[in-house]
XYZ file of C-alpha atoms in Angstrom:
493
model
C -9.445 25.522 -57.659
C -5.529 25.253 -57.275
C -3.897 23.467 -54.343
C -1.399 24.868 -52.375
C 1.779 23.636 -52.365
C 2.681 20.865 -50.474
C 5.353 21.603 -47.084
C 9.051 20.895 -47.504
C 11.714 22.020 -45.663
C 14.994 22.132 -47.738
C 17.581 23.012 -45.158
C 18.908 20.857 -43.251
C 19.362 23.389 -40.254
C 15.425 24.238 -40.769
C 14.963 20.647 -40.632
C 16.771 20.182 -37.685
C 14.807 23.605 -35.918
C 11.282 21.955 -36.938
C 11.991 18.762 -35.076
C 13.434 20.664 -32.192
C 9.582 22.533 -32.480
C 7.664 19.659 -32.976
C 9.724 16.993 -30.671
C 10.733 18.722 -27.370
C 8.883 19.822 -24.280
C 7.872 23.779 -24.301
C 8.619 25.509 -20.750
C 4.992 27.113 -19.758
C 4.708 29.458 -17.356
C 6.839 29.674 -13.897
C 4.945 31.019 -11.068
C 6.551 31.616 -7.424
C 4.461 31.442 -4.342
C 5.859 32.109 -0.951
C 2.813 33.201 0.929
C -0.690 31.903 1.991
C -2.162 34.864 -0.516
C -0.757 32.556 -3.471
C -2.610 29.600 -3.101
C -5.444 29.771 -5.302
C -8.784 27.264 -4.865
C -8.302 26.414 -8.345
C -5.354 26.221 -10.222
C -5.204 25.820 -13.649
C -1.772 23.835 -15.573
C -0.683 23.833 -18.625
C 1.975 21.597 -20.178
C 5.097 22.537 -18.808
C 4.042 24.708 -16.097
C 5.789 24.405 -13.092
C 4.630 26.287 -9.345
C 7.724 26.120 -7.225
C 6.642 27.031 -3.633
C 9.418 28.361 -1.330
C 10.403 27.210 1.638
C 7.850 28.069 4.648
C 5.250 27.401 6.909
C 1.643 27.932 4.956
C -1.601 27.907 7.358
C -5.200 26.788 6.106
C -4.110 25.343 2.701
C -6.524 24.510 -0.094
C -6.502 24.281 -3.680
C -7.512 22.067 -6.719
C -5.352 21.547 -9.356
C -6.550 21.061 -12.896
C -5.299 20.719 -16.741
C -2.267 19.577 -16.317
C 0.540 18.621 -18.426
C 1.035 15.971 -21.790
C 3.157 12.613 -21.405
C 6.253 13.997 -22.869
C 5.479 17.481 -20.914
C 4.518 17.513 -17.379
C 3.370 20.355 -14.926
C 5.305 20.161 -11.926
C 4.253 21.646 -8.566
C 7.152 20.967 -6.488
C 8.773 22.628 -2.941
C 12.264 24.302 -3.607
C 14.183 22.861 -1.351
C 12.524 19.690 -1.157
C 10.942 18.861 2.319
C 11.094 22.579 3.071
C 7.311 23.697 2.634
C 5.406 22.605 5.874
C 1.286 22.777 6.082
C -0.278 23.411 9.395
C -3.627 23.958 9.875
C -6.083 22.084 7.862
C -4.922 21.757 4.350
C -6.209 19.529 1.043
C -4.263 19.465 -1.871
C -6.164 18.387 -4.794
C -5.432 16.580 -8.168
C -7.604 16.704 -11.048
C -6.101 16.514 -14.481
C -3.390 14.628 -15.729
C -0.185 14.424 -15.810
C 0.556 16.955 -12.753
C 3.754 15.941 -10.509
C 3.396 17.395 -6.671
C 6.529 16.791 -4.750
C 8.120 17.810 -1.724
C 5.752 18.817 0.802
C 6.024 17.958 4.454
C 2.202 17.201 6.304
C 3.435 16.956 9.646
C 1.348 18.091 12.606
C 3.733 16.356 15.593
C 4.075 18.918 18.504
C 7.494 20.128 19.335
C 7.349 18.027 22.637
C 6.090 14.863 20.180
C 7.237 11.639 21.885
C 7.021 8.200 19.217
C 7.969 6.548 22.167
C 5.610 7.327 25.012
C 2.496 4.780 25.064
C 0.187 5.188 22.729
C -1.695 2.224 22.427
C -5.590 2.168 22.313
C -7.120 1.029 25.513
C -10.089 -0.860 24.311
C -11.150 -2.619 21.217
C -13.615 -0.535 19.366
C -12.738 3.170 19.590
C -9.322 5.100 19.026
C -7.837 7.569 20.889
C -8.764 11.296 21.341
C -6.776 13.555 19.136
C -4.284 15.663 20.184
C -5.319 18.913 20.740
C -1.513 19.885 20.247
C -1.328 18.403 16.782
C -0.209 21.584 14.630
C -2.958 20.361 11.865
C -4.850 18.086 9.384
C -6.975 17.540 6.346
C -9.934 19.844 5.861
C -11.550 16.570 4.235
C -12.100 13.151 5.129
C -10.352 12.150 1.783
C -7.322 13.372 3.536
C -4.825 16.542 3.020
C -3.900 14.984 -0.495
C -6.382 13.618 -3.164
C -6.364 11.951 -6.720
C -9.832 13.255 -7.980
C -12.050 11.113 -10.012
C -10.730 10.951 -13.421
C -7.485 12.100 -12.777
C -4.615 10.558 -14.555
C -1.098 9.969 -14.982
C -0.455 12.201 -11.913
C 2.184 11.433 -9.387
C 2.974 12.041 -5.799
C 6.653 11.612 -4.535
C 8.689 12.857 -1.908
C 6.494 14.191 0.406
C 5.599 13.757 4.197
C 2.857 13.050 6.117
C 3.272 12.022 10.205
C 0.494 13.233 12.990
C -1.227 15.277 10.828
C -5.073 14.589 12.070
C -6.469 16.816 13.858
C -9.007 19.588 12.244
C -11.493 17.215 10.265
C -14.539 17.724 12.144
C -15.224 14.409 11.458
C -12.265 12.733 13.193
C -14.066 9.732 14.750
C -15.742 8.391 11.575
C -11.847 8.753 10.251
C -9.908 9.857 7.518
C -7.368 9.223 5.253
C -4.015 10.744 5.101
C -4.551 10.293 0.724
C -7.428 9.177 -1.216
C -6.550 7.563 -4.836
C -8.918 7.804 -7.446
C -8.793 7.839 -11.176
C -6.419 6.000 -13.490
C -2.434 5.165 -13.634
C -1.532 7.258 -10.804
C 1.486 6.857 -8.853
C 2.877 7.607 -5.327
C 6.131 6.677 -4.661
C 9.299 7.771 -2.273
C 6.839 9.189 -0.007
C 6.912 9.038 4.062
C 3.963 8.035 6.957
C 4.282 7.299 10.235
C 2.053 8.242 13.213
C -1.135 8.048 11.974
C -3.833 8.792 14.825
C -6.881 8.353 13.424
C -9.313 5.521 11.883
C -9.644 5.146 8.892
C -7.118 4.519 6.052
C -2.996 5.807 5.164
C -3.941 5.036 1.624
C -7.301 4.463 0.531
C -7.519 3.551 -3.152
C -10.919 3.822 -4.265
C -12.891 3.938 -7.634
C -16.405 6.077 -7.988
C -18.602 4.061 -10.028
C -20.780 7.142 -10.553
C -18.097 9.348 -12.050
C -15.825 6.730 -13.681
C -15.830 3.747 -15.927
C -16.803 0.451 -14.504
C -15.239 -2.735 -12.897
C -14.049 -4.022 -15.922
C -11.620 -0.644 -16.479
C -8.320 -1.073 -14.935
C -7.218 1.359 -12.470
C -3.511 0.550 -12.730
C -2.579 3.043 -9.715
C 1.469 2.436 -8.808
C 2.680 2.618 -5.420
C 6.288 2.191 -4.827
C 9.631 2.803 -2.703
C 7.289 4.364 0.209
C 8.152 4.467 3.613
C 5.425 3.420 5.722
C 6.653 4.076 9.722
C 5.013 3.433 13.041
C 1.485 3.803 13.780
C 0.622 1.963 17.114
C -3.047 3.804 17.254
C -4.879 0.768 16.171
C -7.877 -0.420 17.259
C -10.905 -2.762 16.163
C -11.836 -2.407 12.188
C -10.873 0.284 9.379
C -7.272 1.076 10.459
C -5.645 -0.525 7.610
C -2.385 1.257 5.710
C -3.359 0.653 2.091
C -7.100 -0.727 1.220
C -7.404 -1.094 -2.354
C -11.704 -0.525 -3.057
C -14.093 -1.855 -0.578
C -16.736 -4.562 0.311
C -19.524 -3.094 -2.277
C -16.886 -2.623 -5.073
C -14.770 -6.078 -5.024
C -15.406 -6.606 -8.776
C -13.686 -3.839 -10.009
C -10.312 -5.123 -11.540
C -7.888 -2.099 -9.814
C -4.948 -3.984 -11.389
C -2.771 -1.611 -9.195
C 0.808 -2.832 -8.363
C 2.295 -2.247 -4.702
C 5.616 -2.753 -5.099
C 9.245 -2.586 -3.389
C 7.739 -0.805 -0.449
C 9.289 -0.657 3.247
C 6.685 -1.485 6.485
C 7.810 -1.223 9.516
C 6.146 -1.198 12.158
C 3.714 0.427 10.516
C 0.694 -1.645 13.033
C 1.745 -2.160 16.108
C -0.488 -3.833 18.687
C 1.443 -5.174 21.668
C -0.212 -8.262 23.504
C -2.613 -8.143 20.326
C -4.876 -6.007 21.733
C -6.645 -4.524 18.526
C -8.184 -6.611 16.614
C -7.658 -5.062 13.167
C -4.884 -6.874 11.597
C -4.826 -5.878 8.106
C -1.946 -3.945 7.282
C -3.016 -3.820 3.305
C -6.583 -4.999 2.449
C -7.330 -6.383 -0.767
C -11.064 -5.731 -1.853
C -10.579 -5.841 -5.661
C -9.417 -7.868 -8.427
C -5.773 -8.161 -10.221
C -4.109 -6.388 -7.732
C 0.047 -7.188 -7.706
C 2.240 -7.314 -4.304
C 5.475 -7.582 -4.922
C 8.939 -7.307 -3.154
C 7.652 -5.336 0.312
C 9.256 -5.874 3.286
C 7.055 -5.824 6.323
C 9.609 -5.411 9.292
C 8.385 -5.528 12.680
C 4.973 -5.181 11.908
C 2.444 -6.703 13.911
C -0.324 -7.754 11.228
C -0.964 -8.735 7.643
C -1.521 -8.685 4.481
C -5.089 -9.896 3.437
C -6.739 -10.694 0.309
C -9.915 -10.116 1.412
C -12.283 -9.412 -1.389
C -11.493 -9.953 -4.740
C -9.633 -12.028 -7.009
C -6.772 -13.433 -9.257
C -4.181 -11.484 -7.197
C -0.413 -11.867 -7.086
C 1.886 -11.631 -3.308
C 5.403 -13.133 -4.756
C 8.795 -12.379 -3.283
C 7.879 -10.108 -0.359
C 9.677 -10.439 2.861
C 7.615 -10.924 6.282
C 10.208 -10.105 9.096
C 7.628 -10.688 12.590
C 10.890 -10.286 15.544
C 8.657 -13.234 17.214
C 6.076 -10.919 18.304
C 2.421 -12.522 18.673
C 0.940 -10.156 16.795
C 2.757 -10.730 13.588
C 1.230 -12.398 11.219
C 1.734 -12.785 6.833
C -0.444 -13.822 4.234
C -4.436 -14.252 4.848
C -5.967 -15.806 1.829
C -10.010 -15.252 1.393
C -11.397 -15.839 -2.927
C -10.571 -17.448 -5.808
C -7.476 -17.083 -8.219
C -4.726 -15.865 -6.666
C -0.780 -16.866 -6.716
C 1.145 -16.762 -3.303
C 4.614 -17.223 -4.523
C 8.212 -17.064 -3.674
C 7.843 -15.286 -0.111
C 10.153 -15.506 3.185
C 8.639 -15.209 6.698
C 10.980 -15.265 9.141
C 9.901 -15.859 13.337
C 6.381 -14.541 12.597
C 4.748 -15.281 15.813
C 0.688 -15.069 15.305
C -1.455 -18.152 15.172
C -5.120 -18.995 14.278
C -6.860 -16.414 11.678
C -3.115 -14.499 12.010
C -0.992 -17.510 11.278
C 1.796 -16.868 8.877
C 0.365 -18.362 5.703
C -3.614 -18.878 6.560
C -6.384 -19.562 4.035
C -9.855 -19.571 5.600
C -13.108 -21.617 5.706
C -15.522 -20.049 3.502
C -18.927 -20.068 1.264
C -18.285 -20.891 -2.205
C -20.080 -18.011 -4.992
C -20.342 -15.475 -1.835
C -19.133 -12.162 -3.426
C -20.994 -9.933 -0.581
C -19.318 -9.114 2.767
C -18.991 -12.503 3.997
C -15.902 -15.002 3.384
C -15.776 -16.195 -0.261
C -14.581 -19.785 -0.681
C -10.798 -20.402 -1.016
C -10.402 -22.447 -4.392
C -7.687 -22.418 -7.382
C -4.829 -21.060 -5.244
C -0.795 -21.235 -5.706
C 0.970 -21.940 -3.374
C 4.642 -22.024 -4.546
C 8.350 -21.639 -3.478
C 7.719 -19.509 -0.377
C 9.960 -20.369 3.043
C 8.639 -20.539 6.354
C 11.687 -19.799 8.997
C 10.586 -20.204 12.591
C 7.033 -19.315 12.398
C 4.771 -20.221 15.155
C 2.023 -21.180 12.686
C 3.689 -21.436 9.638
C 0.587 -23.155 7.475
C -3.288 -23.062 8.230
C -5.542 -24.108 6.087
C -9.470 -24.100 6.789
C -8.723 -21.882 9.365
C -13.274 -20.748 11.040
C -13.141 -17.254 11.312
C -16.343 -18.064 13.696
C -17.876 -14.988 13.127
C -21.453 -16.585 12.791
C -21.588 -17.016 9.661
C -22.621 -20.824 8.144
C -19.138 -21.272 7.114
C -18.702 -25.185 5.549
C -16.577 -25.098 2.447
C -12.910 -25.881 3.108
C -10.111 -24.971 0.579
C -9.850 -26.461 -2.429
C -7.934 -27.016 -5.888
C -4.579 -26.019 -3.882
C -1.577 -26.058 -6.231
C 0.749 -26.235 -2.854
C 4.367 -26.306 -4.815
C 8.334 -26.714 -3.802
C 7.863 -25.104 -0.282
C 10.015 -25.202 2.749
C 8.960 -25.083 6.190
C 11.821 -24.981 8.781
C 11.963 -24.769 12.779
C 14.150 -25.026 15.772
C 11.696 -24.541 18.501
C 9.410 -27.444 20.256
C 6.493 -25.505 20.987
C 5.745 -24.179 17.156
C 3.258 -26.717 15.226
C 3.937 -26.403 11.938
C 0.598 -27.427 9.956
C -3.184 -26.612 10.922
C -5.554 -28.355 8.959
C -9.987 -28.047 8.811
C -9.913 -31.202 6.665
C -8.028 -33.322 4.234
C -7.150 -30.624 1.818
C -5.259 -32.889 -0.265
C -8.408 -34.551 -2.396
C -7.846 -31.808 -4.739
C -5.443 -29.849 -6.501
C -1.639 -30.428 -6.676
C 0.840 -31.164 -3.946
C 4.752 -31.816 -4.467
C 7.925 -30.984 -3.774
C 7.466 -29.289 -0.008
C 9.821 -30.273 2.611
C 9.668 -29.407 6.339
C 12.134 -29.892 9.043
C 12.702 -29.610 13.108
C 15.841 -29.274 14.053
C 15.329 -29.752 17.805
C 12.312 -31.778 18.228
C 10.586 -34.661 16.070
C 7.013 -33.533 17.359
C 4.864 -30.541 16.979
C 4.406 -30.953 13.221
C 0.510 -30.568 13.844
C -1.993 -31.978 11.355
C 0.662 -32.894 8.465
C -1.217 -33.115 4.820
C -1.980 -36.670 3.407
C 0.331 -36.278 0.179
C 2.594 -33.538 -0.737
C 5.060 -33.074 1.893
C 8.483 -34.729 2.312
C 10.494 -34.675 6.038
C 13.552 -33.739 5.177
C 16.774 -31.916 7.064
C 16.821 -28.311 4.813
C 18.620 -25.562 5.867
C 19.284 -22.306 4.316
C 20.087 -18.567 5.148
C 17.598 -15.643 4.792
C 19.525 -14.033 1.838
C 19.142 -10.095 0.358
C 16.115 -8.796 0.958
C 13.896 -7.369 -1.822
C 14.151 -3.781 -0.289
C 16.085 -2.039 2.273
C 14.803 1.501 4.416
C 17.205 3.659 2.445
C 16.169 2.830 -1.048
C 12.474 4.505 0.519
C 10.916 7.361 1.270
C 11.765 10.895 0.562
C 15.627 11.888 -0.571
C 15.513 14.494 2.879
C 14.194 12.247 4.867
C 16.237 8.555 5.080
C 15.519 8.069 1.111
C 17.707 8.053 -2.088
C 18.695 11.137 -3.579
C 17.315 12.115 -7.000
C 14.415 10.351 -6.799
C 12.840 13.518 -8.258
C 14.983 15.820 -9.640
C 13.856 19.345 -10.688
C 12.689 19.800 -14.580
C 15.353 21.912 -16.394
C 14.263 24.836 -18.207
């Protein structure tokens, strides 16, 4: 049987056309939709495909989107202009496939009249408030209006909008979520919340065991350069801004990386009158927080499930209110590192830098034992509680195992106020671990240092000033709302 001749190409200009075939991105197909009748329930992309939706007011939204696009070929469903395609009614956008780009939509269901500033607050502990029956709309599913399907990778959200937008789910006081995050290397970034009126969570990101690979499989989900605004509905438990799995999946290793995000006042309870305090709630493994600023924010951010996490250079800015609080430390493995908090006023399980009594080996709902911690470089400015360690949640639980195998590094606490106690310890924490190089200083008062550890910690006059932040409000959020421009800019055909 003869072969067929091998392939050559012999002309350099050929040459040159074939790797133009073989090595750029092909345009698919360009579809316009500008009314309601153009939203599909399923959509199906193809590499290169790009929806542009025109600029409008679309009622009663939903549609999944599938396929998708390649790495070096996207699919792009984008709003042209950006920010100018508003949802109302109950809406859910779906992802499904991979590599899909949505960007530019605006989920905002605040009434013309809409005051941020009226008072909002819950009035007890345990229930939120009733929705708004003025609210112009919300998800159609708990999940929320947007949603990262099981499975779904490489997809990214970015410049869009979401404020008030809570009202249709007929669910609304088990909660919802403004986006649920599933599947694998997913990213949301230069995106916008604020006024949030429901329970339940801004972000939830959250793996299905049944669907997806195990707790072994990183996640590796990217959040980044978000704006997350006010939300002063906030009452007892479940009102967090980002939880990352939950209680009966704390062994998965997410391995997702929150990073050079802006909070601000993004919990807000005056007087401390709710009692949930976690702004972002850790309930995995491997998770990275890094280079946030939480301004203004009356909460935390709390490790607590999972392990082997990272919090370094992330700036905790409380404006001396009581309910501010910084770092709660629950588990085993994780680095707290290189962090400023600056007049953060809570105290007891919401002290600035607080790692609690536990059980060692509990991995269920309860408090797992504090052990094999960092504790390195971080400044404490003016905090009314800057360090707690052992701190009893006394929830009822037979709590007895203090903190242990502390690696508590080159950290300064400073203060100019004689009513702020600077160290809260169960026990001597010292027997274990590593201690050196912290200093601590009062620049008014000799007293008030509280229950100073046995080794470790040097008096010592230290001053310093706060420095640049990691982040600043106009590096976030969408480029037509307070954000950078060309944060997304439109594929080129």
């Amino acid at each position: 049987m003869n072969t067929p001749p091998a392939f050559t190409i012999r002309s350099p200009f050929a040459a040159f056309l074939f790797f133009l075939m073989v090595s750029l991105p092909s345009f698919g197909e360009v579809q316009i939709w500008n009314t309601e009748a153009d939203f599909p329930e399923t959509c199906e992309l193809k590499p290169g495909d790009r929806i542009i939706i025109e600029g409008g007011v679309y009622r009663n939204i939903s549609v999944k989107f599938k396929g998708g696009g390649t790495e070096d070929n996207r699919a792009y469903v984008y709003a042209e202009p950006l920010g100018s395609v508003h949802f109302i009614g109950s809406a859910n956008l779906e992802l499904a496939g991979e590599y899909i780009t949505l960007a530019g939509l605006v989920f905002d269901g605040r009434p013309v009249d809409f005051d941020p500033t009226e008072s909002n607050q819950v009035t007890t502990r345990e229930k939120g408030p009733v929705q708004d029956e003025r609210s112009l709309g919300g998800p159609l599913k708990s999940g929320g209006p947007v949603m990262f399907i099981e499975n779904s990778r490489h997809c990214r959200l970015t410049n869009t909008f979401f404020a008030n937008f809570d009202k249709n789910y007929s669910g609304y006081e088990k909660g919802l979520n403004y986006i649920m995050l599933r599947g694998f290397e997913n990213e949301i970034d230069h995106c916008h919340f604020e006024h949030k009126r429901s329970q339940n969570v801004v972000i939830f990101i959250k793996p299905d065991p049944k669907k997806e690979p195990g707790p072994d499989v990183k996640r590796n989900h990217k959040l980044h350069h978000n704006y997350f605004g006010e939300r002063n509905f906030v009452a007892s438990n479940g009102w967090e801004t980002i939880r990352i799995s939950d209680s009966s999946k704390q062994e998965f290793q997410m391995a997702c990386k929150i990073d050079s995000n802006y909070f601000f006042k993004s919990m807000v309870n005056p007087g401390s009158l709710a009692l949930e305090k976690e702004i972002i709630s850790n309930k995995s493994r491997k998770n990275e927080y890094t280079n946030n600023v939480f301004d203004a924010c009356d909460g935390q951010l709390t490790l607590r499930h999972g392990r082997d996490c990272l919090v370094e250079n992330n700036w905790f800015l409380g404006k001396r209110s009581v309910g501010a609080s910084g770092v709660r430390v629950i588990g085993t493995g994780h680095v707290v590192r290189n962090n400023l908090f600056h007049e953060v006023g809570g105290e007891g399980y919401a002290s600035t830098l607080v790692a609690m009594l536990g059980g060692y080996g509990i991995v269920n709902n309860q408090y797992e034992g504090v052990e094999n911690i960092v504790i390195e470089g971080n400044r404490f400015i003016n905090c009314a509680q800057p360090i707690s360690l052992g701190y009893d949640n006394r929830r009822g639980e037979e709590y007895d195992d203090a903190p242990r195998n502390l690696t508590v590094v080159n950290n300064q606490v400073l203060s100019d106020g004689d009513e702020y106690k600077m160290f809260r310890l169960s026990s001597d924490v010292t027997t274990t671990g590593t201690w050196s190089g912290n200093t601590y200083y009062n620049s008014k008062t000799q007293d008030h240092y509280g229950d100073i550890p046995a080794k470790g910690w040097e008096k010592k006059e230290i001053s310093f000033e706060l420095g640049t932040p990691p982040i600043v409000r106009e590096m976030t959020g969408p480029s037509y709302a307070g954000g950078p421009q060309d944060s997304f800019v439109v594929p080129a055909e």
